[in-house]
Amino acid sequence: MKNIITSSIAILVILIGFTSCNKGNNSGGKSGALASNVAERVYVAPGEYDSHYAFLSGGYSGNVTVYGLPSGRMFKEIPVFSQFPTSGYGYSEETKPMLNTSHGFIPWGDAHHPDISQSKGELDGRWLFINENNTPRIARLSLTTFETEEIIEVPNSAGNHSSSFVTENTEYVVAGTRFSVPIPQRDMPIKDYKGNFQGALSFISVAPETGNMDIKFQILMPGFNYDLSHPGRGKSHGWFFFTTYNTEEASTLLEVNASQNDKDFIAAINWKKIEDYVNNGGGTMMPANYAHNVYDEETHTATSTMKKEVRVVNPIDVPGAVYFIPTPKSPHGCDVDPSGEYIVGNGKLSANLTVHSFTKMLDAIEKEKFAGEAYGIPILNFEDVLAGVVEQPGLGPLHTEFDGKGYAYTTFFISSEVVKWKIGTWEVIDRKPTYYSVGHLTIPGGNSGKPQGKYMFAMNKITKDRYLPTGPEMEHSAQLYDISGDKMELLLDFPTHGEPHYAAAMEASIIKEQSQKIYKLADNKHPYAAKSDADTKVVREGKEVHIYLTTIRSHFSPDNIEGIKVGDKVYFHVTNLEQDFDVPHGFAVIGQNNSELLVMPGQTKTSVWEPKQVGVWPFYCTDFCSALHQEMQGYIRVSAANSDTPIKWSLGEDIE
Amino acid sequence: MKKASIIMIIGSLLLLGLFKFPLWNIMLGAPQYPDPLGMNIYIDGIKGVSEFDLQNIDGLNHYIGMKTIPKADEMWEFSMFPKVIFGMALLGIIIGILGFLDKVSYKYFLGWFILMSVLGILGMYDFNNWLVDYGGNLDPHAIIKVTNPDGSPMSYKPPLIGFKKLLNFDVTSLPHTGGYLMFVGMSLTLVAFWLGRKISVKKTT
């Protein structure tokens, strides 16, 4: 017996010896045994919370997805620019106006760059802004309800790409056009592009209390492509920087013709100067036609208003407000460091990374050291503004974010890596492969004066996937890195939804605390709300029938409805009487030509149903709501168009 | 005796805390309710711990056929209790003042305590009866019927005090701030009696 014990101990000792060796090998002895337990560092146990929220754009999905970090778990998809059958967004009568534009109802959008509102240069977690690229629009989402509250269309713009970034007190959210177009739009030969097209950079004011957006002014710039942008901050607060490409002003085969110039520009805009000019009556009102859609949380209803004019500013009318900084070569990303001193212009065809100095820029402007002008806008000398160059860091630099500790992180699309470099010395500190072709990267608080530099995640463009294969089409991927140490460490691959262009992220605390759980029924001001079973009714108005319906676990009231005729337009106004977190009720009726509804506690939503056949048709709750969810159903009787069946409704009448 | 009388007055005054703070609290937690539902029982009515707790407790209880939680005007207790508490506090203060003026002996302090204890026990008895009725007097048309192993219908009576498991709910029933203030107040009147007796014994010896 004793022998067995002794030999067991001996075996144990040997095993421990082996495992220790393996551990040492795995971590490469770089950062100690603790650093190697990567799984533990992304594991968020059941019932525990992630430390950060991440809001990823869905690209061609038109929506925003909400993720937790470090787990990489997706919590929610928030519909913004695209119809969303899950909840009825863009299908329900209340939300259809959100997708209204000057081109009519548009059920899809291309969502690119989310940005969180700021106060004094720090993320305040009130709103999330995001741009729509295809039909230029900017949306504002509430980070209390996690719903889209407002969408404003941007006239004179096309390919709303250098958007939607906010200034350090959320004074403005910008919408810069990627494509220059004739302004105003007109019928003209495309080959006459040069000198005739213009690019509109729109400054959209954000009301401090409500968040309501309004286009304060548009700067009509030369006909380049305005690719990306970032606000100045700290010392450069009051300025905005936009990268350009196609300063050649070519209109065909741009991959060659827009890559001829050795340098394109970063447009530096002193928006405070233009704001003053506009506040003193500067600029001209120009006829326009664009939609402004606002969702009212009390009526649970959106309204769409068409605006008829917009204020435009010619940059040469405001001397000292706009300058061009030459930047090699077709720069894409345009990123400003937390201090506001450095402006990184990543020439995507350049082997080096170019960093400009804000102080040097002001100095050159003061001394009027100009290399020339373009369309009346002064061009600064490249050398006068240059702060430094990161030499040969990789191929195809795209985007840069900062950790707030003096380091910058740049993605390289062609060489597929993230490179960490030091601000000021411009030396490369670390590089890590991304395994995918990487696009944007995000550090929580990235577009603010106070980055929260613990995590960084890279969002990938071309995914020869590292997951189980799912056929030719797959979701894109993101990769999470720990950047708290000297070296970046890959922690996690996680799939994303749509094509995530960019993301905004922040520590969870503020958002988590303010998150709303229900809508108060008492505050429901929907004109067709039924706030109790006593308010339920069915009202015929000519060929329209309005059904005031309520839901509560586990029945509809009324659940028997008669007197509907073929050819009627039937509005189901469904009010959810629950006042309990996470007890939505669904609504669907057979043969519906749009979508179901998902109605949150205290909310009213309306679905239109146009019955085409005589019969008795069921409707039911689509969201499993209680032990008696399957019983939550009703019938609607549809009679012939010429019948005289009276309108009638009931609940529980045949119960003894 | 002056010191004892002051303690008697303070003890009686603490009863008035019941007009602001709840006497009792019952919490219902379950894995699917990470934020537990709860009700605070005041001497003049029942309120939810969070705004919609009562509505949600009633919503859950209707499956098993329990009555809805009574409104203030549906139970005579909620109009009677405030009067009794106010009356007893007033009586205690008067006895205290009279003691202070040496008009009554310390034995009145004990008398007040015994009267209050009897009333308290009656109150608890009444409360327990209500819990028995609330948890056991179920709608025969209830959607869900659960029986005990012996075939009798299950009672959903919350515990008078302490913890009990009801189906998957953890039910905890404990005194709340107002209740604790009352207990402390009553104990103080006992202290007042003991102190008064000590002084009086000292005087006589």
GROMACS .gro file of C-alpha atoms in nm, chain A residues 517-518 520-521 552-554 577-581 583 625-628, chain B residues 33-35 37 51-53 55-57 59-60 62-63 141 143-144:
model
   34
  517LYS     CA    1  -3.584   4.822  -1.889
  518ILE     CA    2  -3.942   4.908  -1.981
  520LYS     CA    3  -4.386   5.330  -1.861
  521LEU     CA    4  -4.740   5.265  -1.973
  552ILE     CA    5  -5.064   4.070  -2.130
  553ARG     CA    6  -4.953   3.726  -2.022
  554SER     CA    7  -5.116   3.526  -2.177
  577LEU     CA    8  -4.963   4.624  -2.087
  578GLU     CA    9  -4.672   4.449  -1.914
  579GLN     CA   10  -4.444   4.655  -1.692
  580ASP     CA   11  -4.182   4.388  -1.638
  581PHE     CA   12  -3.832   4.375  -1.788
  583VAL     CA   13  -4.165   4.058  -2.134
  625CYS     CA   14  -4.405   3.501  -2.318
  626SER     CA   15  -4.523   3.266  -2.046
  627ALA     CA   16  -4.620   2.910  -1.964
  628LEU     CA   17  -4.939   2.977  -2.161
  689TYR     CA   18  -3.550   3.716  -1.159
  690PRO     CA   19  -3.196   3.844  -1.104
  691ASP     CA   20  -3.354   4.156  -0.955
  693LEU     CA   21  -3.952   4.110  -0.672
  707GLU     CA   22  -4.237   5.052  -0.898
  708PHE     CA   23  -4.406   4.764  -1.077
  709ASP     CA   24  -4.330   4.476  -0.837
  711GLN     CA   25  -4.829   4.423  -1.060
  712ASN     CA   26  -4.568   4.164  -1.156
  713ILE     CA   27  -4.620   3.953  -0.840
  715GLY     CA   28  -4.920   3.859  -1.272
  716LEU     CA   29  -4.721   3.557  -1.161
  718HIS     CA   30  -5.265   3.451  -1.115
  719TYR     CA   31  -5.132   3.129  -1.270
  797HIS     CA   32  -6.016   2.763  -1.175
  799ILE     CA   33  -5.443   2.740  -1.449
  800ILE     CA   34  -5.169   2.559  -1.261
   0.00000   0.00000   0.00000
